[in-house]
Tab-separated table of C-alpha atoms and ligand atoms in Angstrom:
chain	number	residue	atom	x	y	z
A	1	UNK	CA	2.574	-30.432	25.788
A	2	UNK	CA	2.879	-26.729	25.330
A	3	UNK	CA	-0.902	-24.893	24.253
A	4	UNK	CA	-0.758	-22.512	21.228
A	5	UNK	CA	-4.325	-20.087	20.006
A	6	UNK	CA	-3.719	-18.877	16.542
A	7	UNK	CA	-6.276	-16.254	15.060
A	8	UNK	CA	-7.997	-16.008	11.179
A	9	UNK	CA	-10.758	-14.020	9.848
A	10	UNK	CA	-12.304	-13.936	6.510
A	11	UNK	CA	-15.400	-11.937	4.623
A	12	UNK	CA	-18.033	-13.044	2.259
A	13	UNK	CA	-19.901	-10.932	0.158
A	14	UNK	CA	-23.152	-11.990	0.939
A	15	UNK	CA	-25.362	-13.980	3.676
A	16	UNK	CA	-25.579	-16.763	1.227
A	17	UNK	CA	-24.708	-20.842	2.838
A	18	UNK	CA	-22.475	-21.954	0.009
A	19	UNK	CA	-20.452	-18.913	0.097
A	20	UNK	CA	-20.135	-19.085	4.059
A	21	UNK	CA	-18.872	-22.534	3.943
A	22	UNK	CA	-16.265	-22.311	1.207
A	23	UNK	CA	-14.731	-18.965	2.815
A	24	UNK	CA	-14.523	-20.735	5.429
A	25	UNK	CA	-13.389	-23.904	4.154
A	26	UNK	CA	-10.452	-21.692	2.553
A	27	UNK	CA	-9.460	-20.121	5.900
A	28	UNK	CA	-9.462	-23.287	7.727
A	29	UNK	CA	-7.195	-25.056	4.981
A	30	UNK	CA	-4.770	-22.024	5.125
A	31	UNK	CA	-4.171	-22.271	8.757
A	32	UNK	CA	-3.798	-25.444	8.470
A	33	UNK	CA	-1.330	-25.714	6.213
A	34	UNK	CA	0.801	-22.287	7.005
A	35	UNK	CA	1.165	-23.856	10.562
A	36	UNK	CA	1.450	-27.316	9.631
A	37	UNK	CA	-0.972	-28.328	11.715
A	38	UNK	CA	-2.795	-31.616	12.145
A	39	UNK	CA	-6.223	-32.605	13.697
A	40	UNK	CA	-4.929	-34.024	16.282
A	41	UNK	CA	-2.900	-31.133	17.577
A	42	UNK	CA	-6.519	-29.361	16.997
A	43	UNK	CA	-7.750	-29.103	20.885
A	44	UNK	CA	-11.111	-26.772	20.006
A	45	UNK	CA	-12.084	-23.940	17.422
A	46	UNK	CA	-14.190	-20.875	18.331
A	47	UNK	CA	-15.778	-19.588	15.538
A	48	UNK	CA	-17.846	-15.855	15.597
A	49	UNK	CA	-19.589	-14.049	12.571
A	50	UNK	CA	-20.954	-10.304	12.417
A	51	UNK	CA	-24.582	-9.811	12.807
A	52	UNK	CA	-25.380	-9.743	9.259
A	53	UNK	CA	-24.356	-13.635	8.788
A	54	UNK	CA	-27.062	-16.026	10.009
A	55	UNK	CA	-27.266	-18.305	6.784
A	56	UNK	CA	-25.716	-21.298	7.900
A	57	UNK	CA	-23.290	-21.757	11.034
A	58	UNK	CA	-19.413	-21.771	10.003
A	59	UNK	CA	-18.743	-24.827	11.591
A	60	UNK	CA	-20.089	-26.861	9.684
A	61	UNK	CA	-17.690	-25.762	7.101
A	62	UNK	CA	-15.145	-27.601	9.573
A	63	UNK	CA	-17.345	-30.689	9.806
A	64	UNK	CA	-17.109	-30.850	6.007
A	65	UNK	CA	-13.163	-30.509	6.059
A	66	UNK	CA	-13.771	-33.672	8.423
A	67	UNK	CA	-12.810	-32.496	11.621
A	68	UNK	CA	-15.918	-34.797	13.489
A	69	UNK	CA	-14.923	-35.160	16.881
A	70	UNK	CA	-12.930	-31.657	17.110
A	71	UNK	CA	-15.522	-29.396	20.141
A	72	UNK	CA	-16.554	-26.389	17.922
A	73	UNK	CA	-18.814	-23.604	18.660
A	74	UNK	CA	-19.884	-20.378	16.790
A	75	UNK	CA	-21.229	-17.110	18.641
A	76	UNK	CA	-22.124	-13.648	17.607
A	77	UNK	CA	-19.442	-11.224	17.532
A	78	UNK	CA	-19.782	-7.846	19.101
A	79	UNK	CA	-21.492	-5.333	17.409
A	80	UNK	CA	-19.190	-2.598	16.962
A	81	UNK	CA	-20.480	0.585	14.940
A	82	UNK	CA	-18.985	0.877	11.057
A	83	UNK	CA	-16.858	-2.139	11.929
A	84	UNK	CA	-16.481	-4.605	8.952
A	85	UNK	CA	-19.379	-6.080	8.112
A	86	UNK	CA	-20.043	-9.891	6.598
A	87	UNK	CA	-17.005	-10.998	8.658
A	88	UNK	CA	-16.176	-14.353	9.934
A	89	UNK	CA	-13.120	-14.696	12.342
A	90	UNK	CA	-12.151	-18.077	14.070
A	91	UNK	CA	-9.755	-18.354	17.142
A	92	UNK	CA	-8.384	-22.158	16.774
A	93	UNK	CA	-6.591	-23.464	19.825
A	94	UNK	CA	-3.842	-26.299	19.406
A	95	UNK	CA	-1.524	-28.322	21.536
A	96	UNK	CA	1.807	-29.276	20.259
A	97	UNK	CA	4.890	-31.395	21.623
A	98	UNK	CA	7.458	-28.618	20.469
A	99	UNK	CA	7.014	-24.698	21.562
A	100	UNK	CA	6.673	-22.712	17.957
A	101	UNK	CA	5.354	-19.462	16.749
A	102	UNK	CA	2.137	-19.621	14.690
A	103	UNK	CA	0.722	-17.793	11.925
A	104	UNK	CA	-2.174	-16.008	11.909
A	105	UNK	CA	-4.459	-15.847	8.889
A	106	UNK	CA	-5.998	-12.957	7.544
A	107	UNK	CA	-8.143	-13.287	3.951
A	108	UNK	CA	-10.545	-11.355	1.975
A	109	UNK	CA	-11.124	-7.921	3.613
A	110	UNK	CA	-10.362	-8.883	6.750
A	111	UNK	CA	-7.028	-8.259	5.807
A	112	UNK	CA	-7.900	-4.947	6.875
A	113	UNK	CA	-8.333	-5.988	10.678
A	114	UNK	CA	-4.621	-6.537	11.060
A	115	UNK	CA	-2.995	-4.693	8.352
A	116	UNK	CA	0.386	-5.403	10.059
A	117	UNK	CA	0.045	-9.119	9.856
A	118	UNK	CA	-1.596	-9.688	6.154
A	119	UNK	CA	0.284	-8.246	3.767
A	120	UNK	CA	-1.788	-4.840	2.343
A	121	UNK	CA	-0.513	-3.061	-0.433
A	122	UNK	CA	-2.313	-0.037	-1.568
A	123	UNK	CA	-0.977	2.114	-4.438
A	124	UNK	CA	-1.666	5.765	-5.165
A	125	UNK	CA	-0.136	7.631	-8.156
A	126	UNK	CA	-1.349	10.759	-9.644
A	127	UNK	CA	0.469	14.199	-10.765
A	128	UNK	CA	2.563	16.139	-8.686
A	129	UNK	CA	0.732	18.400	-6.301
A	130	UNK	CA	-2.122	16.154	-6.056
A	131	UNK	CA	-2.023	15.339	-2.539
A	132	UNK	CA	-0.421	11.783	-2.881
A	133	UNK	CA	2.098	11.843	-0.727
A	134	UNK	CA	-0.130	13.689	2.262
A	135	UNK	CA	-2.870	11.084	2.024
A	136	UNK	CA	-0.582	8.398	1.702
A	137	UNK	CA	1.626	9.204	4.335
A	138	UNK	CA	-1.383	9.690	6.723
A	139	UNK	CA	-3.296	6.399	5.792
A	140	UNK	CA	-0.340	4.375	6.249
A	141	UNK	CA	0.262	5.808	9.862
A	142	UNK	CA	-4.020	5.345	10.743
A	143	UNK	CA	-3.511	1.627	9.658
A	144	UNK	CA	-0.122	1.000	10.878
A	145	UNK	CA	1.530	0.055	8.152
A	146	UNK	CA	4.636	1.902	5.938
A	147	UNK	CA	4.737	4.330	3.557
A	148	UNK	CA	7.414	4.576	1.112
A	149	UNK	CA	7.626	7.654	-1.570
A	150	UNK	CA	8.477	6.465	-4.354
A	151	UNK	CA	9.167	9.673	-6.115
A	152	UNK	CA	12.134	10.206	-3.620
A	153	UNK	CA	14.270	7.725	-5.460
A	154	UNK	CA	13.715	9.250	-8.597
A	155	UNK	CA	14.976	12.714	-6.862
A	156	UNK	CA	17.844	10.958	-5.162
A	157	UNK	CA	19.150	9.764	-9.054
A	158	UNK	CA	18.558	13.371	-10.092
A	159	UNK	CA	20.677	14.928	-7.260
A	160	UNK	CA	23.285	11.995	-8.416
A	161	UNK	CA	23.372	13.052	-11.753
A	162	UNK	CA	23.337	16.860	-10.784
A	163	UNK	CA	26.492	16.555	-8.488
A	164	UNK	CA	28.180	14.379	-11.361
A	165	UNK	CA	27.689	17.451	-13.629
A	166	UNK	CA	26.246	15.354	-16.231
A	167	UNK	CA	22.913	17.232	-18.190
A	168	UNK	CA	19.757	14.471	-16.755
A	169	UNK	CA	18.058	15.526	-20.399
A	170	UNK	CA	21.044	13.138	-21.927
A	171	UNK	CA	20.066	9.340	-21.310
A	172	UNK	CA	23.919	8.662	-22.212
A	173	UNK	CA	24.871	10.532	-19.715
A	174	UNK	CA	22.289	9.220	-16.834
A	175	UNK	CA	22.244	5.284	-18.087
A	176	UNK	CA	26.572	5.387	-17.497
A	177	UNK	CA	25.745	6.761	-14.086
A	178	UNK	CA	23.489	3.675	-13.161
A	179	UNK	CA	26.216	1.228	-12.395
A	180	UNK	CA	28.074	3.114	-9.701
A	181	UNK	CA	24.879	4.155	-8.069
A	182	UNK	CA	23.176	2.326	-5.048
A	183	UNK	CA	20.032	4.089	-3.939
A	184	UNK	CA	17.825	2.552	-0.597
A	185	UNK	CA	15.298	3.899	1.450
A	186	UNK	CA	14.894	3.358	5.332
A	187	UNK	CA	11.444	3.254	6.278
A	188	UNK	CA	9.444	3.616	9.905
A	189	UNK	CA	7.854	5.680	12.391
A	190	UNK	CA	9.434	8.755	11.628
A	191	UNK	CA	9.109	9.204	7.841
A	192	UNK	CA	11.029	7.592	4.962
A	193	UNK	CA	14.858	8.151	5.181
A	194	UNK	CA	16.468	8.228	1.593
A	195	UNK	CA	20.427	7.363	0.859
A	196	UNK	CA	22.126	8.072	-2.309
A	197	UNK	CA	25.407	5.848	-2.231
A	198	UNK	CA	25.169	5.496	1.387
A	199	UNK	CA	24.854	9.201	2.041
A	200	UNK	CA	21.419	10.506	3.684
A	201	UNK	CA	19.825	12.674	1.308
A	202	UNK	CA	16.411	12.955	2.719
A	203	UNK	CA	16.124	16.839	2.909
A	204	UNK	CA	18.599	17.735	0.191
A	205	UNK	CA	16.501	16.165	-2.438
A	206	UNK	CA	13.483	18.391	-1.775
A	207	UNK	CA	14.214	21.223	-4.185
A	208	UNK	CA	13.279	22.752	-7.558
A	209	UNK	CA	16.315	21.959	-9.451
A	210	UNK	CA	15.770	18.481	-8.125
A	211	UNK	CA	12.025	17.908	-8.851
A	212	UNK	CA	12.877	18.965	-12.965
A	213	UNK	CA	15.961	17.098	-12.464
A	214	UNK	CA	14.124	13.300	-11.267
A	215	UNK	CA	10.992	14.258	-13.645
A	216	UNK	CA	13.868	14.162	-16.756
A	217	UNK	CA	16.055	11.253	-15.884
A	218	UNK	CA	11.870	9.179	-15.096
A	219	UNK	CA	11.452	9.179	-18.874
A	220	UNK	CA	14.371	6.671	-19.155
A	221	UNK	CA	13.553	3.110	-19.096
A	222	UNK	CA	16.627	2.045	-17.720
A	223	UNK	CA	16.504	4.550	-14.662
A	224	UNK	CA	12.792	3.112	-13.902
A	225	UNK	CA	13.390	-0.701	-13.883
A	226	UNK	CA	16.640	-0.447	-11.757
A	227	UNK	CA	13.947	1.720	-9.208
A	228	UNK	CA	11.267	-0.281	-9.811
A	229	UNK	CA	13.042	-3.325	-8.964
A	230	UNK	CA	13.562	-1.843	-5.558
A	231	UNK	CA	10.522	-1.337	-5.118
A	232	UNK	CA	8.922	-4.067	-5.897
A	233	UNK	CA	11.633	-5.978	-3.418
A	234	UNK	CA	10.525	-3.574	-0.597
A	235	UNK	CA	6.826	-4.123	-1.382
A	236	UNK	CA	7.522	-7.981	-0.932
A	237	UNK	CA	8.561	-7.801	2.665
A	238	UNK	CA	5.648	-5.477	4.409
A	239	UNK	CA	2.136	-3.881	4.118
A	240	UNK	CA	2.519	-0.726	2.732
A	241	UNK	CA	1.214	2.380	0.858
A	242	UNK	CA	3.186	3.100	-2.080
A	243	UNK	CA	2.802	6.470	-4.335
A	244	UNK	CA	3.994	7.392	-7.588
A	245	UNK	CA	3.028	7.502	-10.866
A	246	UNK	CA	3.320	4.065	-12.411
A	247	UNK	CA	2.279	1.943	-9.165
A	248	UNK	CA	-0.884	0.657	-9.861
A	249	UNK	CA	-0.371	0.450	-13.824
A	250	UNK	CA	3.330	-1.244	-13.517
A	251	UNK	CA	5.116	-1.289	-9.923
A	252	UNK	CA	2.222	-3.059	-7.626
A	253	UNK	CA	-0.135	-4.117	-10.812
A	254	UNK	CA	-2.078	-6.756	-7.973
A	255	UNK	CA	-2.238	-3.837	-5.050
A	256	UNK	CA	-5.353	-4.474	-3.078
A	257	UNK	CA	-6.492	-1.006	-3.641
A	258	UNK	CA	-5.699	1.220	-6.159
A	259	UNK	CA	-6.115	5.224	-6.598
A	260	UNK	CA	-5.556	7.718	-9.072
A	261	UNK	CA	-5.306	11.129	-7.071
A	262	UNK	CA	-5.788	14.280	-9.265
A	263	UNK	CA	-6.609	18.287	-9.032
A	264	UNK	CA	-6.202	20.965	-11.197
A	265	UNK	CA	-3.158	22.262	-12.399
A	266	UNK	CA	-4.066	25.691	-10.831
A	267	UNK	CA	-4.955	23.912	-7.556
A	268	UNK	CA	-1.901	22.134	-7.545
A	269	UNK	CA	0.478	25.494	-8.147
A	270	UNK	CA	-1.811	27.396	-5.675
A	271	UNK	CA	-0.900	24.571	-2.923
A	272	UNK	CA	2.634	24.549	-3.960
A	273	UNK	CA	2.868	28.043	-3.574
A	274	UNK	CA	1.201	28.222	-0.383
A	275	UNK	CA	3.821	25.757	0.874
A	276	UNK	CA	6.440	27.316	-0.252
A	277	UNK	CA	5.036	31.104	1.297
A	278	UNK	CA	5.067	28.761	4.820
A	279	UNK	CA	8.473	28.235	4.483
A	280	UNK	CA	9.399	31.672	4.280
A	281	UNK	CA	10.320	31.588	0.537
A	282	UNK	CA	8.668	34.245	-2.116
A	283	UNK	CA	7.848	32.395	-5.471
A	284	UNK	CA	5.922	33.436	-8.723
A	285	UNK	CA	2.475	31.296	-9.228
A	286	UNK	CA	2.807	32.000	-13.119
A	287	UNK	CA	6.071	29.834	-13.017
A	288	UNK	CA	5.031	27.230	-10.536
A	289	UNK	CA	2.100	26.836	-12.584
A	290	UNK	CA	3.950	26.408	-15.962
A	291	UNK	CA	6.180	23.787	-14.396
A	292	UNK	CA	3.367	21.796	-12.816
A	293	UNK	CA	2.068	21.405	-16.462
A	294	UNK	CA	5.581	21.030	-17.651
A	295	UNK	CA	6.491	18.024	-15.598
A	296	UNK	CA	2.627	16.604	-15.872
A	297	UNK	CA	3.523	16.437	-19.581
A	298	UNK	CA	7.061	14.559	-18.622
A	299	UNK	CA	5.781	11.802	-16.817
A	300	UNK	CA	2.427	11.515	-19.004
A	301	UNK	CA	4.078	11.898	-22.659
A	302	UNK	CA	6.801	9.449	-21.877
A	303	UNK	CA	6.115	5.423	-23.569
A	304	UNK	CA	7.819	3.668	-20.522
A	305	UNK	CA	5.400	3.554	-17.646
A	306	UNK	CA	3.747	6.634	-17.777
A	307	UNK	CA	2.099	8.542	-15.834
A	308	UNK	CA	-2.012	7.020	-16.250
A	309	UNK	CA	-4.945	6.065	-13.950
A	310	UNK	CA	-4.885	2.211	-13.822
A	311	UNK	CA	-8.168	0.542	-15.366
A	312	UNK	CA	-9.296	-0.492	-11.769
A	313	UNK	CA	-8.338	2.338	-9.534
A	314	UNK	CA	-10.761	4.896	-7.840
A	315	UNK	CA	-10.509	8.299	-9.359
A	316	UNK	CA	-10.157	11.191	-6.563
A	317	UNK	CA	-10.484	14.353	-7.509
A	318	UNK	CA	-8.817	16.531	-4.216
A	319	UNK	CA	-9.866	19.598	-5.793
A	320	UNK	CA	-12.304	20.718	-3.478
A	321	UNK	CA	-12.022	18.090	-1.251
A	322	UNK	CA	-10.118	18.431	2.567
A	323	UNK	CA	-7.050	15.697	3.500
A	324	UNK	CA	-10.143	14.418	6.172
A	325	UNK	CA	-12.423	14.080	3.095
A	326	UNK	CA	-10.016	11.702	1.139
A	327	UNK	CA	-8.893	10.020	3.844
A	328	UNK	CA	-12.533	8.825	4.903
A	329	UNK	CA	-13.339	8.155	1.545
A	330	UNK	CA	-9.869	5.751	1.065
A	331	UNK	CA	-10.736	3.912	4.275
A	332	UNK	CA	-14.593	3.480	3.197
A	333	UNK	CA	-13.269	1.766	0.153
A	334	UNK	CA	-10.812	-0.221	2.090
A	335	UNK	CA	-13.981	-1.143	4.255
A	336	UNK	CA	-16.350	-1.926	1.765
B	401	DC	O1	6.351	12.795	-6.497
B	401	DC	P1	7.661	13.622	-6.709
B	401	DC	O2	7.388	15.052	-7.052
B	401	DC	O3	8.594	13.483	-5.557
B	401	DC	O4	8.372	12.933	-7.988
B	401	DC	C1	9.537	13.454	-8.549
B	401	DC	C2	9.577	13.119	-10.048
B	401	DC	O5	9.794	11.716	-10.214
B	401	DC	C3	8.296	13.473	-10.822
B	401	DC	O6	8.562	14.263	-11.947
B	401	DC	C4	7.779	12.180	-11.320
B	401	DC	C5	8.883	11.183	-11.145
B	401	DC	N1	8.338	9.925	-10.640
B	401	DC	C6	8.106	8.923	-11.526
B	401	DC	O7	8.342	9.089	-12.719
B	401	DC	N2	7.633	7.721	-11.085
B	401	DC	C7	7.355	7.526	-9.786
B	401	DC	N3	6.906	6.333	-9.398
B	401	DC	C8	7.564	8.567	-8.861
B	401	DC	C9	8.047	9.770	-9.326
């Protein structure tokens, strides 16, 4: 016999018995049946709760599912300050005849506990210069999971269409391109790695020319659903924060969490030209300033998948607020 423990946590949202025990219930069945488990191979099941549950003890929830002679017992889980509250976890311990790996189960918002074993999506769009791809970048790396700018691919067809010498304004033009192109993104501990027909592209990409370039060839339907079909593939496989400007209205419509990032035009230039002054190059605010509102109108005006706060995401305005600021406030509502 070979001995096995396999983990799963679950929330409620309130000390209430009938909610205890079906959570419960539903976190049981799903290890259960992920790892194909029987009672039998069930050797004992330790079950704790945060402070704030005390309605009824979880395992009777397993009594219920009919596990009689099973030994269960349910303790107190440490106290451990701002930790998720209204959380029940369960550690179930099995013997089997043949050695295999077992999955955990993570449900509710106790997804959050292991974001690299539940699958987490989180999707931030906004306009350009908002912040997104700071906060998102820096999330993903607190929680452990990836990050994949999404914008990037819509730069990597504008350098594609640049080098062809075709005009990105002309769908013709762009849409004839789309067959012989192959765009993928490489994503880890290092930052996002972008390839435009095999080619790594990553830096090139990250110009002005570019940025008018993608925001042209995003208003064409056909461009978006070959991207956003890549997306959604790579969203499939891994926990990840996503950002854009269509990801919680179109790409990732069932993300757990969803934000709309935002700041004033003027804020946004004033950033953009501050970045630009650290990198040692002189630019005009006045322009910056009319392109910002230039491309916001782009990716707003166009009818495919445009650029609007989904009806369930949290507004942000980063205005006045510091990267620390947003980031608190994303991980409260991934908390909470
Ligand atoms: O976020 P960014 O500046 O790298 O985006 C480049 C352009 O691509 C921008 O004009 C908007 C467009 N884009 C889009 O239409 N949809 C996305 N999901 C991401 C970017």
């Amino acid at each position: 016999m070979n001995f096995f423990a396999v983990r799963g946590a679950t929330t409620v949202s309130k000390n209430e018995k009938e909610e205890i025990l079906e959570k419960t219930k539903i976190l049981l069945t799903q290890l259960i049946e992920t790892n194909k488990l029987s009672f039998q191979d069930i050797v004992s099941i330790i079950f704790t709760t945060t402070k704030d549950i005390d309605a009824v003890y979880p395992a009777v929830a397993a009594r219920e599912l009919g596990m009689k002679s099973i030994p269960l017992t349910c303790c107190q889980e440490m106290h451990v300050k701002g930790s998720l509250p209204l959380c029940i976890r369960v550690l179930i311990h099995v013997q089997l005849e043949q050695s295999r790996a077992l999955q955990p189960v993570y449900l509710e918002k106790a997804v959050m506990l292991r974001p690299d074993l539940a699958k987490l999506t989180i999707a931030i769009d906004g306009p350009a210069g908002a912040g997104k791809s700071t906060i998102a970048r820096l999330l993903a790396n607190r929680m452990g999971i990836l990050y994949l700018d999404t914008g990037a691919m819509y730069r990597a067809m504008g350098l594609k269409v640049l080098e062809k010498g075709k005009d990105p304004g002309n769908s013709k033009e762009v849409i004839d391109l789309l067959p012989d192109t192959d765009i993928s993104v490489q994503l880890g501990g290092e930052g996002q790695k972008v390839f435009l027909d095999g080619r790594e592209v990553t830096n090139e990409i990250r110009t002005g020319e570019i940025s008018d370039a993608a925001s042209k060839i995003g208003i064409i339907p056909e461009v978006r659903r070959k991207l956003v079909e890549l997306q959604r593939q790579i969203a499939k496989t891994a926990s990840l924060v996503m950002d854009g400007r269509d990801i919680g209205t179109y790409v990732m419509p069932n993300a757990a969490l969803k934000v709309f990032l935002t700041a004033s035009p003027e804020e946004r230039a004033r950033r953009r030209w501050k970045e630009l002054k650290q990198k040692g190059m002189e630019s005009d605010y006045d322009t910056i300033l009319q392109e910002i509102i230039q491309r916001d109108a782009n990716d707003s005006n166009r009818s495919f998948a445009p650029l609007r706060k989904a009806e369930d995401a949290v507004l942000i305005d980063t205005t006045d607020k510091s990267i620390e600021q947003v980031i608190q406030k994303l991980e409260n509502l991934l908390q909470n």
